Amino acid sequence: MISIAIDGPAGAGKSSIARAAAERLNYIYVDTGALYRTIGLAAARSNTNIQNEAEVEKLLKSLDINIVFFNGEQHVLLGDEDVSEKIRTEQASMMASKVSAIPAVRAYLLDTQRDFAKTDNVLMDGRDIGTVVLPNASVKIFLTASPEIRAKRRVKQLEEKGIKCDYDEVLKDIITRDYNDSHREIAPLKPAENAIILDTSDMTLEESIDALVKLVEERV
Ligand code: DC
């Protein structure tokens, strides 16, 4: 099986770029952030005190999270409920960032993520795919863009959905999330030793997809 690890900070366009590249390459696209978001959503709903290890363990034991693919699109199921849309709010995103720093949460998701790469050719997107989840991935790419460009793209994306937002707030959130993700003790966001850095700050979406596909095709 061929596995491609795509890591990088929030809002670098990873999911749009990786999803489209996976489609062109005919690989399964796995968005691992959705799993952390789902745990974040479940923690918020159940009022779990995430500072309390025992409470987190209890929550994890009660969870039934599955990824299914409908027409090639990834959907996340929490029990019977399709939470794919509900995990996309800014609040779920902040909760995801918090729960993702908890060792028990990362351990809980490790096998789920690895299992995908056992049965299919995957292009897996996250923060620690090349460093922790799939250290033997065939190709590792660290996809990034400047915080300002990421904030601009995010504002545009939210406005297109009719959601009002403030550029400075969005930029502040991105910088906070980058800091949290790269300074946590466990599986911090950083390029794997042999990762190729792909900076999309000056690229359009199409150019970024082309660049990613080319990097993979040259190496597998
Ligand atoms: O990619 P995303 O924004 O949907 O990720 C949501 C949060 O989950 C983000 O704060 C980082 C965390 N995450 C992680 O720690 N490890 C992963 N493999 C994927 C996401």
Short mmCIF file of C-alpha atoms and ligand atoms in Angstrom, two decimals:
data_model
loop_
_atom_site.label_atom_id
_atom_site.label_comp_id
_atom_site.label_asym_id
_atom_site.label_seq_id
_atom_site.Cartn_x
_atom_site.Cartn_y
_atom_site.Cartn_z
CA MET A 1 0.00 0.00 0.00
CA ILE A 2 1.17 3.50 -0.77
CA SER A 3 0.66 6.18 1.84
CA ILE A 4 1.20 9.89 1.47
CA ALA A 5 1.46 12.01 4.62
CA ILE A 6 0.34 15.62 4.38
CA ASP A 7 0.95 17.75 7.45
CA GLY A 8 0.80 21.45 8.04
CA PRO A 9 -0.84 24.25 10.00
CA ALA A 10 -4.52 25.13 10.13
CA GLY A 11 -5.90 26.95 7.13
CA ALA A 12 -3.09 26.22 4.68
CA GLY A 13 -5.76 24.84 2.36
CA LYS A 14 -4.57 21.34 3.15
CA SER A 15 -7.94 19.67 3.00
CA SER A 16 -9.06 21.26 -0.29
CA ILE A 17 -5.66 20.64 -1.88
CA ALA A 18 -5.23 17.13 -0.49
CA ARG A 19 -8.79 16.07 -1.34
CA ALA A 20 -8.45 17.16 -4.96
CA ALA A 21 -4.98 15.64 -5.30
CA ALA A 22 -6.21 12.33 -3.84
CA GLU A 23 -9.01 12.26 -6.37
CA ARG A 24 -6.58 12.80 -9.25
CA LEU A 25 -4.18 10.20 -7.93
CA ASN A 26 -7.03 7.80 -7.15
CA TYR A 27 -6.13 7.48 -3.47
CA ILE A 28 -8.47 7.53 -0.49
CA TYR A 29 -8.36 10.91 1.22
CA VAL A 30 -8.38 10.78 5.03
CA ASP A 31 -8.92 14.03 6.94
CA THR A 32 -7.68 13.20 10.45
CA GLY A 33 -8.55 16.65 11.83
CA ALA A 34 -12.19 15.60 11.55
CA LEU A 35 -11.56 12.90 14.16
CA TYR A 36 -10.11 15.41 16.65
CA ARG A 37 -12.97 17.79 15.89
CA THR A 38 -15.49 15.03 16.62
CA ILE A 39 -13.91 14.36 20.00
CA GLY A 40 -13.95 18.12 20.64
CA LEU A 41 -17.65 18.25 19.79
CA ALA A 42 -18.41 15.26 22.02
CA ALA A 43 -16.44 16.82 24.90
CA ALA A 44 -18.34 20.11 24.55
CA ARG A 45 -21.71 18.39 24.37
CA SER A 46 -21.05 16.26 27.43
CA ASN A 47 -19.51 19.14 29.40
CA THR A 48 -16.42 17.04 29.95
CA ASN A 49 -13.75 18.81 31.95
CA ILE A 50 -10.85 18.20 29.60
CA GLN A 51 -8.31 19.11 32.29
CA ASN A 52 -9.44 16.03 34.16
CA GLU A 53 -7.80 12.85 32.87
CA ALA A 54 -10.39 10.50 34.37
CA GLU A 55 -13.23 12.45 32.76
CA VAL A 56 -11.49 12.37 29.39
CA GLU A 57 -10.90 8.62 29.69
CA LYS A 58 -14.57 8.15 30.54
CA LEU A 59 -15.62 10.20 27.53
CA LEU A 60 -13.33 8.26 25.18
CA LYS A 61 -14.70 4.94 26.42
CA SER A 62 -18.23 6.10 25.65
CA LEU A 63 -17.44 7.19 22.09
CA ASP A 64 -18.19 5.36 18.89
CA ILE A 65 -16.52 7.26 16.03
CA ASN A 66 -16.44 5.97 12.49
CA ILE A 67 -15.39 7.32 9.14
CA VAL A 68 -17.44 6.30 6.14
CA PHE A 69 -17.20 7.31 2.51
CA PHE A 70 -20.28 8.35 0.52
CA ASN A 71 -19.43 8.87 -3.16
CA GLY A 72 -15.79 9.21 -2.20
CA GLU A 73 -16.59 11.95 0.37
CA GLN A 74 -15.49 11.37 3.93
CA HIS A 75 -18.22 11.53 6.56
CA VAL A 76 -17.67 11.23 10.29
CA LEU A 77 -20.21 9.37 12.36
CA LEU A 78 -20.55 9.89 16.09
CA GLY A 79 -22.69 6.93 17.00
CA ASP A 80 -25.43 7.08 14.35
CA GLU A 81 -25.17 10.81 13.84
CA ASP A 82 -23.38 12.27 10.83
CA VAL A 83 -21.45 15.17 12.40
CA SER A 84 -19.46 16.13 9.27
CA GLU A 85 -21.02 19.61 9.11
CA LYS A 86 -21.31 20.24 12.86
CA ILE A 87 -17.58 19.83 13.42
CA ARG A 88 -16.77 22.74 11.08
CA THR A 89 -17.62 25.64 13.42
CA GLU A 90 -14.91 27.87 14.92
CA GLN A 91 -15.94 26.59 18.36
CA ALA A 92 -15.45 22.94 17.36
CA SER A 93 -12.14 23.94 15.88
CA MET A 94 -10.90 25.48 19.14
CA MET A 95 -12.15 22.46 21.10
CA ALA A 96 -10.35 20.17 18.67
CA SER A 97 -7.12 22.06 19.21
CA LYS A 98 -7.50 21.64 22.99
CA VAL A 99 -8.40 17.94 23.02
CA SER A 100 -5.67 17.15 20.50
CA ALA A 101 -3.07 18.04 23.15
CA ILE A 102 -4.31 15.25 25.43
CA PRO A 103 -2.14 12.09 25.19
CA ALA A 104 -5.11 9.75 25.79
CA VAL A 105 -6.95 11.32 22.85
CA ARG A 106 -3.99 10.90 20.51
CA ALA A 107 -3.48 7.30 21.62
CA TYR A 108 -7.19 6.61 21.12
CA LEU A 109 -7.04 7.79 17.49
CA LEU A 110 -3.71 6.26 16.52
CA ASP A 111 -4.94 2.81 15.46
CA THR A 112 -8.03 4.21 13.75
CA GLN A 113 -5.75 6.28 11.53
CA ARG A 114 -3.20 3.54 10.91
CA ASP A 115 -5.90 1.05 9.95
CA PHE A 116 -6.81 3.10 6.87
CA ALA A 117 -3.28 2.83 5.53
CA LYS A 118 -3.30 -0.95 5.91
CA THR A 119 -6.09 -1.57 3.46
CA ASP A 120 -5.94 1.29 0.96
CA ASN A 121 -3.64 3.69 -0.82
CA VAL A 122 -4.15 6.79 1.26
CA LEU A 123 -3.39 10.44 1.21
CA MET A 124 -3.74 11.34 4.88
CA ASP A 125 -3.90 14.90 6.12
CA GLY A 126 -3.15 16.04 9.67
CA ARG A 127 -0.43 17.43 11.92
CA ASP A 128 1.66 14.39 12.88
CA ILE A 129 1.03 11.97 10.04
CA GLY A 130 4.62 11.94 8.75
CA THR A 131 6.16 12.13 12.23
CA VAL A 132 3.97 9.76 14.29
CA VAL A 133 1.03 8.10 12.53
CA LEU A 134 2.72 6.91 9.34
CA PRO A 135 6.48 7.28 9.90
CA ASN A 136 7.08 4.98 6.92
CA ALA A 137 4.88 6.93 4.51
CA SER A 138 6.12 6.79 0.91
CA VAL A 139 6.03 10.58 0.57
CA LYS A 140 5.80 13.21 3.30
CA ILE A 141 4.74 16.73 2.51
CA PHE A 142 4.54 19.72 4.85
CA LEU A 143 2.01 22.04 3.30
CA THR A 144 2.03 25.58 4.58
CA ALA A 145 1.30 29.26 3.86
CA SER A 146 1.89 32.47 5.81
CA PRO A 147 -0.57 33.22 8.67
CA GLU A 148 -1.77 36.39 6.88
CA ILE A 149 -2.54 34.54 3.66
CA ARG A 150 -4.29 31.78 5.61
CA ALA A 151 -6.41 34.35 7.47
CA LYS A 152 -7.37 36.03 4.19
CA ARG A 153 -8.40 32.72 2.66
CA ARG A 154 -10.41 31.81 5.76
CA VAL A 155 -12.26 35.14 5.77
CA LYS A 156 -13.13 34.68 2.10
CA GLN A 157 -14.33 31.12 2.73
CA LEU A 158 -16.54 32.22 5.66
CA GLU A 159 -17.93 35.18 3.73
CA GLU A 160 -18.84 32.90 0.86
CA LYS A 161 -20.89 30.89 3.35
CA GLY A 162 -22.58 34.11 4.47
CA ILE A 163 -20.77 34.10 7.82
CA LYS A 164 -19.61 37.54 8.96
CA CYS A 165 -16.13 37.69 10.42
CA ASP A 166 -13.31 40.00 11.30
CA TYR A 167 -9.89 39.55 9.64
CA ASP A 168 -7.95 40.49 12.80
CA GLU A 169 -9.93 37.99 14.89
CA VAL A 170 -9.38 35.24 12.35
CA LEU A 171 -5.67 36.01 12.17
CA LYS A 172 -5.43 35.97 15.96
CA ASP A 173 -7.19 32.57 16.09
CA ILE A 174 -4.84 31.16 13.47
CA ILE A 175 -1.76 32.35 15.35
CA THR A 176 -3.12 30.93 18.64
CA ARG A 177 -3.92 27.61 17.02
CA ASP A 178 -0.48 27.42 15.35
CA TYR A 179 1.13 28.11 18.70
CA ASN A 180 -0.98 25.48 20.51
CA ASP A 181 -0.43 22.88 17.80
CA SER A 182 3.33 23.36 17.55
CA HIS A 183 4.11 23.80 21.25
CA ARG A 184 2.22 20.89 22.74
CA GLU A 185 4.40 18.22 24.29
CA ILE A 186 2.93 15.32 22.42
CA ALA A 187 3.12 15.04 18.62
CA PRO A 188 3.70 18.76 18.03
CA LEU A 189 3.16 20.16 14.56
CA LYS A 190 6.52 20.11 12.79
CA PRO A 191 7.80 18.87 9.44
CA ALA A 192 9.07 15.26 9.49
CA GLU A 193 12.81 15.05 8.94
CA ASN A 194 12.44 13.94 5.34
CA ALA A 195 9.34 16.02 4.52
CA ILE A 196 9.17 18.22 1.45
CA ILE A 197 7.98 21.74 2.29
CA LEU A 198 5.29 23.04 -0.04
CA ASP A 199 4.52 26.72 0.61
CA THR A 200 1.32 27.72 -1.17
CA SER A 201 1.32 31.42 -0.12
CA ASP A 202 1.80 32.56 -3.72
CA MET A 203 -0.14 29.79 -5.43
CA THR A 204 -3.76 29.51 -6.47
CA LEU A 205 -5.72 26.44 -5.42
CA GLU A 206 -5.23 24.85 -8.85
CA GLU A 207 -1.48 25.54 -8.79
CA SER A 208 -1.23 24.04 -5.31
CA ILE A 209 -3.08 20.87 -6.38
CA ASP A 210 -0.83 20.55 -9.46
CA ALA A 211 2.27 20.99 -7.31
CA LEU A 212 1.15 18.34 -4.83
CA VAL A 213 0.21 15.81 -7.51
CA LYS A 214 3.55 16.39 -9.24
CA LEU A 215 5.52 15.89 -6.00
CA VAL A 216 3.76 12.58 -5.39
CA GLU A 217 3.98 11.33 -8.97
CA GLU A 218 7.71 12.04 -9.08
CA ARG A 219 8.24 9.88 -6.01
CA VAL A 220 5.98 6.82 -6.16
O1 DC B 1 -7.06 20.10 10.40
P1 DC B 1 -8.11 20.59 11.34
O2 DC B 1 -8.13 22.08 11.48
O3 DC B 1 -9.47 20.04 11.04
O4 DC B 1 -7.68 20.00 12.78
C1 DC B 1 -8.41 20.29 13.93
C2 DC B 1 -7.48 20.25 15.16
O5 DC B 1 -7.02 18.92 15.39
C3 DC B 1 -6.24 21.13 15.05
O6 DC B 1 -6.17 22.04 16.14
C4 DC B 1 -5.07 20.20 15.14
C5 DC B 1 -5.62 18.89 15.57
N1 DC B 1 -5.07 17.78 14.79
C6 DC B 1 -4.01 17.10 15.34
O7 DC B 1 -3.54 17.45 16.42
N2 DC B 1 -3.50 16.04 14.67
C7 DC B 1 -3.99 15.65 13.49
N3 DC B 1 -3.47 14.60 12.87
C8 DC B 1 -5.06 16.38 12.91
C9 DC B 1 -5.57 17.45 13.59
#
